[in-house]
PDB file of C-alpha atoms in Angstrom:
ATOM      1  CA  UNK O   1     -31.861-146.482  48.344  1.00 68.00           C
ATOM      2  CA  UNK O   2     -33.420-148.564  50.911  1.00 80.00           C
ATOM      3  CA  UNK O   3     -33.502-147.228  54.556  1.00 91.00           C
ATOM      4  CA  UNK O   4     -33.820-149.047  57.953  1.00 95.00           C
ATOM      5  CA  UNK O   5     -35.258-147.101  61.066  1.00 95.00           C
ATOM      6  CA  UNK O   6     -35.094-148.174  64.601  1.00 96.00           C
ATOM      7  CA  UNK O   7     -36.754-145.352  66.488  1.00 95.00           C
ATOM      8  CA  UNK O   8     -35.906-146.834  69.863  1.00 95.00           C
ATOM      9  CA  UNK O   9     -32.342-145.771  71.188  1.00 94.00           C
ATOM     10  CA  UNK O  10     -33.152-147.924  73.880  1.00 96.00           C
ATOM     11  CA  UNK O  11     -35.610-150.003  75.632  1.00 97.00           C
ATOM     12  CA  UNK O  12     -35.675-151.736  79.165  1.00 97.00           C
ATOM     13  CA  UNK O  13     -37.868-154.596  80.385  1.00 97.00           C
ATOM     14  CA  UNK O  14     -38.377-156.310  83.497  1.00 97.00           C
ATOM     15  CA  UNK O  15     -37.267-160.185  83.440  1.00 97.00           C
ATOM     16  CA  UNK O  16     -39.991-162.780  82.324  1.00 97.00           C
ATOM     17  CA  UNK O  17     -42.070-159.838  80.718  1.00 97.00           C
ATOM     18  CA  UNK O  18     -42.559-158.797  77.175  1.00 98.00           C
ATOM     19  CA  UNK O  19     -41.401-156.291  74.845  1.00 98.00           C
ATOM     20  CA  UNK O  20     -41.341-155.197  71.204  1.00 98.00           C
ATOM     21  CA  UNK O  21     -38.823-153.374  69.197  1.00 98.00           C
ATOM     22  CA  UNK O  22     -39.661-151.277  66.614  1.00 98.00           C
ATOM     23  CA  UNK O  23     -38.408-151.561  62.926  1.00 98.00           C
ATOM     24  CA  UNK O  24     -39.687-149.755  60.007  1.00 97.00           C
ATOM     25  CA  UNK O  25     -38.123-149.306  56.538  1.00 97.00           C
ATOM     26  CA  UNK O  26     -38.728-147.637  53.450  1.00 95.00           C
ATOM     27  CA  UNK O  27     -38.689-149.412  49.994  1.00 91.00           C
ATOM     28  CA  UNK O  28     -40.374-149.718  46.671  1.00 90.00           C
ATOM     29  CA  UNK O  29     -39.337-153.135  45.923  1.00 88.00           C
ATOM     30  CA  UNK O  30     -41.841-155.897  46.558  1.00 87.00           C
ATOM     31  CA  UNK O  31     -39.821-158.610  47.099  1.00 88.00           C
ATOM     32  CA  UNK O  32     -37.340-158.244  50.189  1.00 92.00           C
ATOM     33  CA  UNK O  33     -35.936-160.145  53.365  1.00 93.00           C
ATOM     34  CA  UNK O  34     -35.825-158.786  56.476  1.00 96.00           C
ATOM     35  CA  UNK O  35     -33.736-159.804  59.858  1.00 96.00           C
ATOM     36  CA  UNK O  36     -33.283-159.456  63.230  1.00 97.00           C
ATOM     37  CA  UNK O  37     -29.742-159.483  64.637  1.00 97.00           C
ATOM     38  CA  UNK O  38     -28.554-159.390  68.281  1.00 96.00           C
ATOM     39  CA  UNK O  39     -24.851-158.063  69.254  1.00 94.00           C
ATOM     40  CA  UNK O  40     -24.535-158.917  73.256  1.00 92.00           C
ATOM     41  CA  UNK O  41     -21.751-157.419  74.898  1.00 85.00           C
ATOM     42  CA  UNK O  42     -19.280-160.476  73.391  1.00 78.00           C
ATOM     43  CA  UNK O  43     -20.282-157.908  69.798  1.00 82.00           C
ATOM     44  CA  UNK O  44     -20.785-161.305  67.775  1.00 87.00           C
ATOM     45  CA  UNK O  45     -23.596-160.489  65.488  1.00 91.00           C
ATOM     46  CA  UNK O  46     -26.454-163.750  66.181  1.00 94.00           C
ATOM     47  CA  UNK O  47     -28.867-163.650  64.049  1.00 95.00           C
ATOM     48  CA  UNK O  48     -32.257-164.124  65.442  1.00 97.00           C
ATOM     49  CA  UNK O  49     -35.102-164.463  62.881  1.00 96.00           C
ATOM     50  CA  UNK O  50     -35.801-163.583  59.477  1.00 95.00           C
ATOM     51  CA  UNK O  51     -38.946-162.779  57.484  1.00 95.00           C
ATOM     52  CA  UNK O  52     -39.344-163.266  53.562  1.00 92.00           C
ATOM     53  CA  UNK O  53     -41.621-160.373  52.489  1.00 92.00           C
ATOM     54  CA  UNK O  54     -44.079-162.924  50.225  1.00 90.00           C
ATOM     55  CA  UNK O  55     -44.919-164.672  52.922  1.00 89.00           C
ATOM     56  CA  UNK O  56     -47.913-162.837  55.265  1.00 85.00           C
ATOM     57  CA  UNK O  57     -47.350-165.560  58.252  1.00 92.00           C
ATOM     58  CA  UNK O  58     -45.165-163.777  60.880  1.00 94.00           C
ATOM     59  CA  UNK O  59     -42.075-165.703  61.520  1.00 94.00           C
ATOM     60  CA  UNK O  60     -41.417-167.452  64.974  1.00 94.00           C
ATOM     61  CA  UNK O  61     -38.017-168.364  66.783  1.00 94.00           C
ATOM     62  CA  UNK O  62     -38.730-169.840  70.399  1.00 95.00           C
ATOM     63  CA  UNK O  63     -39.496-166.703  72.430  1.00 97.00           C
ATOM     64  CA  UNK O  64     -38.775-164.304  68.914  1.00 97.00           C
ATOM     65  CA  UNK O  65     -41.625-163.620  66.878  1.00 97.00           C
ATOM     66  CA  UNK O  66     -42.466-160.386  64.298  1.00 97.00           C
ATOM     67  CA  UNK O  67     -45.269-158.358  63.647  1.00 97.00           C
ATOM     68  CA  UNK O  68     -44.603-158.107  59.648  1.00 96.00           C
ATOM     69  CA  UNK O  69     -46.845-155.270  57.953  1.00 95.00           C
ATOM     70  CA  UNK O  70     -46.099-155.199  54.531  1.00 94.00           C
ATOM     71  CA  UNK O  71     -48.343-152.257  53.701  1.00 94.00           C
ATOM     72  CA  UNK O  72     -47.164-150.381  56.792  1.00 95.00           C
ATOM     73  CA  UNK O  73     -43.186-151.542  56.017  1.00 96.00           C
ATOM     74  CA  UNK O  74     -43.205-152.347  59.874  1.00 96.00           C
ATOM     75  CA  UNK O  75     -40.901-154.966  61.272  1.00 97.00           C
ATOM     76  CA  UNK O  76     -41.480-155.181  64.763  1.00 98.00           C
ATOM     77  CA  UNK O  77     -39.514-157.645  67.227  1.00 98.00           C
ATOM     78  CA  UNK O  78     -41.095-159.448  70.337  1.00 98.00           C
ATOM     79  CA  UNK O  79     -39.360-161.375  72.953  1.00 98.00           C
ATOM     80  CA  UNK O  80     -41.663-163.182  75.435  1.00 97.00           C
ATOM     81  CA  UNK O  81     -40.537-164.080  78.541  1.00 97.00           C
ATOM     82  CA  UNK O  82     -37.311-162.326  78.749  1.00 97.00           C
ATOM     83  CA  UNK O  83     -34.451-163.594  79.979  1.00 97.00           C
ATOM     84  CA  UNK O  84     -30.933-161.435  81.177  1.00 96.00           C
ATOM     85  CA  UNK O  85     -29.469-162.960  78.249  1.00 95.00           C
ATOM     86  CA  UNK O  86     -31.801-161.280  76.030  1.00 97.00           C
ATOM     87  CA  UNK O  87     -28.987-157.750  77.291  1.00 96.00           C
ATOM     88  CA  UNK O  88     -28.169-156.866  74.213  1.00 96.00           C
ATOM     89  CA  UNK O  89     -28.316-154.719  71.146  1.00 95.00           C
ATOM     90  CA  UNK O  90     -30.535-154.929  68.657  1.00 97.00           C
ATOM     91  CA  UNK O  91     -30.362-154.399  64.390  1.00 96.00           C
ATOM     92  CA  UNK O  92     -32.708-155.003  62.214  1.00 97.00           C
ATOM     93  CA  UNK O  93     -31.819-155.414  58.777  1.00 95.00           C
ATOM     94  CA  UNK O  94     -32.954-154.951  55.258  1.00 94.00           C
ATOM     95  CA  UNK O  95     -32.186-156.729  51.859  1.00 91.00           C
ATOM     96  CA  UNK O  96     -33.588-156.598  48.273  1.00 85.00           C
ATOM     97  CA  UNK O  97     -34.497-159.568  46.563  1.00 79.00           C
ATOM     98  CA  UNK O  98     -33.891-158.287  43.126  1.00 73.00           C
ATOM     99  CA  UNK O  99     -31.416-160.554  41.549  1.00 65.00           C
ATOM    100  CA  UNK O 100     -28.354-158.486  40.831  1.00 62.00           C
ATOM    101  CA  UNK O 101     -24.958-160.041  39.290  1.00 54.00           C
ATOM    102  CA  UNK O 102     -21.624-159.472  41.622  1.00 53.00           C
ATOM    103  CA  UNK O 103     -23.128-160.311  44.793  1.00 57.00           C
ATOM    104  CA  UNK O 104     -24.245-156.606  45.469  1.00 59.00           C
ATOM    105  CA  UNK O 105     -27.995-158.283  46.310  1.00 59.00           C
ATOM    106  CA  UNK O 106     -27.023-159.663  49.177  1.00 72.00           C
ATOM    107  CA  UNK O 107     -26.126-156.883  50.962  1.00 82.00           C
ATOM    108  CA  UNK O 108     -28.061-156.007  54.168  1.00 89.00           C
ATOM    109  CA  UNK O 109     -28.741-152.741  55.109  1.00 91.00           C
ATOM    110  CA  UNK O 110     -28.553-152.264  59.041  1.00 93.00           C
ATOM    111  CA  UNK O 111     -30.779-149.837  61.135  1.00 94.00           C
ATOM    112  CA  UNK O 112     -28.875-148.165  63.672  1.00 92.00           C
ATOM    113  CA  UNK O 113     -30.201-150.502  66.735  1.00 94.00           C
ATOM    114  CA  UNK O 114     -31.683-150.799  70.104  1.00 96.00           C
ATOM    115  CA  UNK O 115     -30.113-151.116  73.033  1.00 95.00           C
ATOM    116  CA  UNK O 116     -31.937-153.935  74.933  1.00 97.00           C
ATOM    117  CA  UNK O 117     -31.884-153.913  79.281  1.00 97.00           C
ATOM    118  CA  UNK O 118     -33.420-156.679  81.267  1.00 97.00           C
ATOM    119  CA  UNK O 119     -33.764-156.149  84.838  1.00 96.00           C
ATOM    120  CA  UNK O 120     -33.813-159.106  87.575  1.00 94.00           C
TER     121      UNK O 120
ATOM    122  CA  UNK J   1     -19.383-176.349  60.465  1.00 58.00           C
ATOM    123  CA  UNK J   2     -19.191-172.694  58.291  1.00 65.00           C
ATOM    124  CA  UNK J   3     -16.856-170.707  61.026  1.00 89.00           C
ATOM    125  CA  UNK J   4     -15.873-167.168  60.396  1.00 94.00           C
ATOM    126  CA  UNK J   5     -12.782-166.410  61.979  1.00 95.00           C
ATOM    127  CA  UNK J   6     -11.158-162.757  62.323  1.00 96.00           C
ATOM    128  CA  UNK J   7      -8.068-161.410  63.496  1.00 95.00           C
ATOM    129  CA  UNK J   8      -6.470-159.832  65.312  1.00 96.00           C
ATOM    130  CA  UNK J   9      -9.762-159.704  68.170  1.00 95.00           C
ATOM    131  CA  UNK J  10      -8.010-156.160  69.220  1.00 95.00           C
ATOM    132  CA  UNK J  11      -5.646-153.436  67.643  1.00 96.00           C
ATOM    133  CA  UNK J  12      -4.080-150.564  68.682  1.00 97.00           C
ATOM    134  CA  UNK J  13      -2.281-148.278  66.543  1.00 96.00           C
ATOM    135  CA  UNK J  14      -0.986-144.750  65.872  1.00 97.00           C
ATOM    136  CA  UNK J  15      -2.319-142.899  63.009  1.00 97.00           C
ATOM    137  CA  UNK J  16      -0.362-142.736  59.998  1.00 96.00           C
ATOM    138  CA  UNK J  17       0.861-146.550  60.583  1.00 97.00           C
ATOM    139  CA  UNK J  18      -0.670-149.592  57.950  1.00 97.00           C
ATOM    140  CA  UNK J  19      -3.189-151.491  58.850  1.00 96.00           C
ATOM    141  CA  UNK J  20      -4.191-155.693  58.009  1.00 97.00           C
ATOM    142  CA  UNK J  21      -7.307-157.147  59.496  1.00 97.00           C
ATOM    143  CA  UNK J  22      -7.832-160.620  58.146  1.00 97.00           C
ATOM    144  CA  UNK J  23     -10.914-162.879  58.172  1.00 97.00           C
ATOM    145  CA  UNK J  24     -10.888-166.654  57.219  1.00 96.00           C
ATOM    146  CA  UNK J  25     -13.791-169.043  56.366  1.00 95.00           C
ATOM    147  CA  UNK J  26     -14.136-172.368  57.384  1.00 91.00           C
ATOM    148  CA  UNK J  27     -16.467-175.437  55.633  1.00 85.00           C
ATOM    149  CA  UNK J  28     -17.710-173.394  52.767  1.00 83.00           C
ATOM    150  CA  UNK J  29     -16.404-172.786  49.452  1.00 83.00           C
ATOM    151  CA  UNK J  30     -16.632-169.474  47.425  1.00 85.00           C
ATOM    152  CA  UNK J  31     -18.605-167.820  49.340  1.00 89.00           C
ATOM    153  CA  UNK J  32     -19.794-164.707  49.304  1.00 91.00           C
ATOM    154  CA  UNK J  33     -17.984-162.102  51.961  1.00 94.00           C
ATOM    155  CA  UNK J  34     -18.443-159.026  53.402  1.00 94.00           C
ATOM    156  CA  UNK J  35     -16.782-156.195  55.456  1.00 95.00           C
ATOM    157  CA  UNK J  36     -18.513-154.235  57.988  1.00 94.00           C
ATOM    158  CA  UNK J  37     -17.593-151.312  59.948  1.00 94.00           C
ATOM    159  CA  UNK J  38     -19.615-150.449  63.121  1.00 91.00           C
ATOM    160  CA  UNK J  39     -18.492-146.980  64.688  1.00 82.00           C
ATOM    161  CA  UNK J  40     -19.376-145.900  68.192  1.00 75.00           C
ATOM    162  CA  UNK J  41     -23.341-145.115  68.414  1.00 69.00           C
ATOM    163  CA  UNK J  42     -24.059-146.371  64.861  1.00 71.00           C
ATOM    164  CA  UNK J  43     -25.441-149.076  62.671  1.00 81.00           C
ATOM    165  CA  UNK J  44     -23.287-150.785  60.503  1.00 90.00           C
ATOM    166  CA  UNK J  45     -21.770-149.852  57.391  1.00 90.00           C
ATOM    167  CA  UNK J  46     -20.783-151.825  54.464  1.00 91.00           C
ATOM    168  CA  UNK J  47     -17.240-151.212  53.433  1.00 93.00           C
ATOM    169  CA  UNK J  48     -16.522-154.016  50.772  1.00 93.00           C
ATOM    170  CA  UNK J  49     -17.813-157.363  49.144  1.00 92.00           C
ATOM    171  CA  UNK J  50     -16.387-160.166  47.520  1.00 93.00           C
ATOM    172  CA  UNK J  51     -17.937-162.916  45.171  1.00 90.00           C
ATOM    173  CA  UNK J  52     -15.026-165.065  44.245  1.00 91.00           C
ATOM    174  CA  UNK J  53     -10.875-164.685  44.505  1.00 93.00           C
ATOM    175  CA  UNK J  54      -9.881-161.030  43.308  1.00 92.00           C
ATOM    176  CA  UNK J  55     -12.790-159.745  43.097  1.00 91.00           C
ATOM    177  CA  UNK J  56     -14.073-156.435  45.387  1.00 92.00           C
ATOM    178  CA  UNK J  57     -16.339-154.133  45.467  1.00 90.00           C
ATOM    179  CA  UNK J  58     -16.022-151.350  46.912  1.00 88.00           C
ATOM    180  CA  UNK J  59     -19.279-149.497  48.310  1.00 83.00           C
ATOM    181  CA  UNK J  60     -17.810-145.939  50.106  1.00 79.00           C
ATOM    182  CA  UNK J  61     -14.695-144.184  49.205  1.00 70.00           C
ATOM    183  CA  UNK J  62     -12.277-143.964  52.258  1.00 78.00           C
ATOM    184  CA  UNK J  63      -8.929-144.828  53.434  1.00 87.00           C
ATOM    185  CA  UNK J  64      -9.704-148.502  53.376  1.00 94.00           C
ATOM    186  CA  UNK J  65      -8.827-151.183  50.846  1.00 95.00           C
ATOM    187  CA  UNK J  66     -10.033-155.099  50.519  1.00 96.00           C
ATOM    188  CA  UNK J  67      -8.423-158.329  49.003  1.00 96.00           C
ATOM    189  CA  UNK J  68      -9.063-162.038  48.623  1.00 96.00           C
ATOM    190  CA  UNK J  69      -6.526-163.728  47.925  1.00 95.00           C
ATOM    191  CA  UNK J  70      -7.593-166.964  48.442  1.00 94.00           C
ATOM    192  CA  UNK J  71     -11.205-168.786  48.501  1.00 94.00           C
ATOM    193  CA  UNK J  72     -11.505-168.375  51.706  1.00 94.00           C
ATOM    194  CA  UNK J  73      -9.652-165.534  53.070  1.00 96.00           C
ATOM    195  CA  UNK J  74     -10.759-161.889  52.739  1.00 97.00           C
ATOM    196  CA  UNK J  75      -8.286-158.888  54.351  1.00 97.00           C
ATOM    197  CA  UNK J  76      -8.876-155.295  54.992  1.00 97.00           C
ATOM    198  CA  UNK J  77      -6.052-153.131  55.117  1.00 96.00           C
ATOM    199  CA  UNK J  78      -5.043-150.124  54.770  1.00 95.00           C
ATOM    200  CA  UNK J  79      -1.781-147.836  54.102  1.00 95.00           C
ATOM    201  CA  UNK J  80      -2.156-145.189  56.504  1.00 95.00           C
ATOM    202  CA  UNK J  81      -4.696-145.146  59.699  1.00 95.00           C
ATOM    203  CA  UNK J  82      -6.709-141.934  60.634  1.00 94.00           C
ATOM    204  CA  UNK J  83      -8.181-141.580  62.974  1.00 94.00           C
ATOM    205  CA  UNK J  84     -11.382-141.745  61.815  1.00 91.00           C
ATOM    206  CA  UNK J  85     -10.772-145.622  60.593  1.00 93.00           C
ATOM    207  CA  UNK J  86     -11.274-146.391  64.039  1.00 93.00           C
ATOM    208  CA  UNK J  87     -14.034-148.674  65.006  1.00 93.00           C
ATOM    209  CA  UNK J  88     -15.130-152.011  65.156  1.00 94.00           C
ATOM    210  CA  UNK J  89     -14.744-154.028  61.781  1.00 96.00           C
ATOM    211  CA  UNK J  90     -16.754-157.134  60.925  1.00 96.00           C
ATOM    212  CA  UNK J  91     -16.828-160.005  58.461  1.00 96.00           C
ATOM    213  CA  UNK J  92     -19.508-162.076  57.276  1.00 95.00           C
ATOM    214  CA  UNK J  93     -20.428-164.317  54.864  1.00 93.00           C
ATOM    215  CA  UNK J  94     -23.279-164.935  52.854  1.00 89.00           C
ATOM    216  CA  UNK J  95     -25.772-168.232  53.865  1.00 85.00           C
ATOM    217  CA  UNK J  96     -26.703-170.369  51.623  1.00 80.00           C
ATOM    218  CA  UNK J  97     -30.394-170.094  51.914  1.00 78.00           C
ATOM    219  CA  UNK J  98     -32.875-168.532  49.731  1.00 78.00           C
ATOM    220  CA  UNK J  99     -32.879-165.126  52.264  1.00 82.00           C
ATOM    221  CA  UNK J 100     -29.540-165.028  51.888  1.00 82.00           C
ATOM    222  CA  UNK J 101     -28.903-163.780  56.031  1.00 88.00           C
ATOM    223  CA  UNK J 102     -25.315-162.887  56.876  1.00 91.00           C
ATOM    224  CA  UNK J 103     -23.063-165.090  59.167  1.00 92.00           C
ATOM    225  CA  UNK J 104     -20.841-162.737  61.066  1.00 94.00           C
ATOM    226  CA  UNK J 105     -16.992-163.263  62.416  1.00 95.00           C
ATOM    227  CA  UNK J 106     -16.496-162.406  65.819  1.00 93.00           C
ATOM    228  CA  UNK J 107     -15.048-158.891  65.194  1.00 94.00           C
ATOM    229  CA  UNK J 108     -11.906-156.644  65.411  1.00 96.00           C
ATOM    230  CA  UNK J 109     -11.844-153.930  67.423  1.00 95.00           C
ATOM    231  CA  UNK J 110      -9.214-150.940  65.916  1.00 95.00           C
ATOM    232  CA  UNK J 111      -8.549-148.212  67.792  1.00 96.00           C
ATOM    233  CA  UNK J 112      -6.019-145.341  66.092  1.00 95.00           C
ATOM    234  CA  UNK J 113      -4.157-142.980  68.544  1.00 95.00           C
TER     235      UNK J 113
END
């Protein structure tokens, strides 16, 4: 079964600086998705970018980008220039592409999360 | 626009009583839809799925049970609450893109006393 680890309980950043989140996950599939969600304090899950594993270009999202390393299974999140809104926590998540009848491919598997502070 | 909506936002209840968490889908038709349960300090956990009316899958054995009776409604529910069910429940549906992402309701918050 596939795994998602976030080894970051929680992070902190100053406002208008950067920082990365860490994601890796453990597979033996080739062809995957992976996602970054973001539960503020409202706990609406957002999502905030995805990354299809065939693809080696790093997706971007405004001020979200990833640092996708296929060969590494690394998934890492960075938000430039961050805002107080940014406050929140932080999944990333984890599904197969292998086609599967009944809907079961489309599950994501969650990693437990970072909790995100941004200091004025 | 595809609008997830849940209720009730909050619960309280003793154990031992029934539960009935429902979640209803706007602008989208047979979708695909999901259960979630997020417990204090963890990630999330997938409960049950559903790919058309009557049909659920179950993915972990527990206290919990799911139906759809309708396109576009999916209900959790369950018989009698432990304490244990307690948590924060979530519903999502499946996008219609290629990466197939989750769309998530805005969440139900069950606490058993």
């Amino acid at each position: 079964a596939q795994t998602v680890t976030q080894s970051q309980p929680e992070m902190s950043v100053q406002e208008a600086e950067t920082v990365t989140l860490s994601c890796t996950y453990d597979t033996s599939e080739s062809d995957y998705y992976l996602f970054w969600y973001k539960q503020p304090p409202s706990r609406q899950m957002i999502l905030v970018i995805r990354q299809e594993a065939y693809k080696q270009q790093n997706a971007t999202e405004n001020r979200f980008s990833v640092n996708f390393q296929k060969a590494a299974k690394s998934f890492s999140l960075k938000i430039s220039d961050s805002q107080l809104g940014d406050a929140a926590m932080y999944f990333c998540a984890y599904r197969s592409g292998k086609m599967n009848s009944g809907g079961s491919n489309y599950k994501l598997t969650f990693g437990k999360g970072t909790l995100l502070t941004v200091n004025p | 626009s595809q609008t997830i909506h849940q209720w009730p936002a909050t619960l309280v209840q003793p154990v031992g009583s029934p539960l009935s968490l429902e979640c209803t889908v706007e602008g989208t038709s047979n979708p695909n839809l999901y259960w979630y349960r997020q417990a204090a300090g963890r990630g999330l956990q997938l409960l049950f799925y559903s790919v058309g009316i009557g049909q659920i899958s179950s993915e972990v054995p527990q206290n919990l049970s799911a139906s759809r009776p309708q396109d576009r409604q999916f209900i959790l529910s369950s018989k009698k609450l432990l304490l244990s069910d307690s948590g924060f429940y979530l519903c999502a549906r499946r996008g219609a893109g290629r990466t197939g992402e989750l769309f998530f309701g805005e969440g139900s918050r069950l606490t058993v006393l």
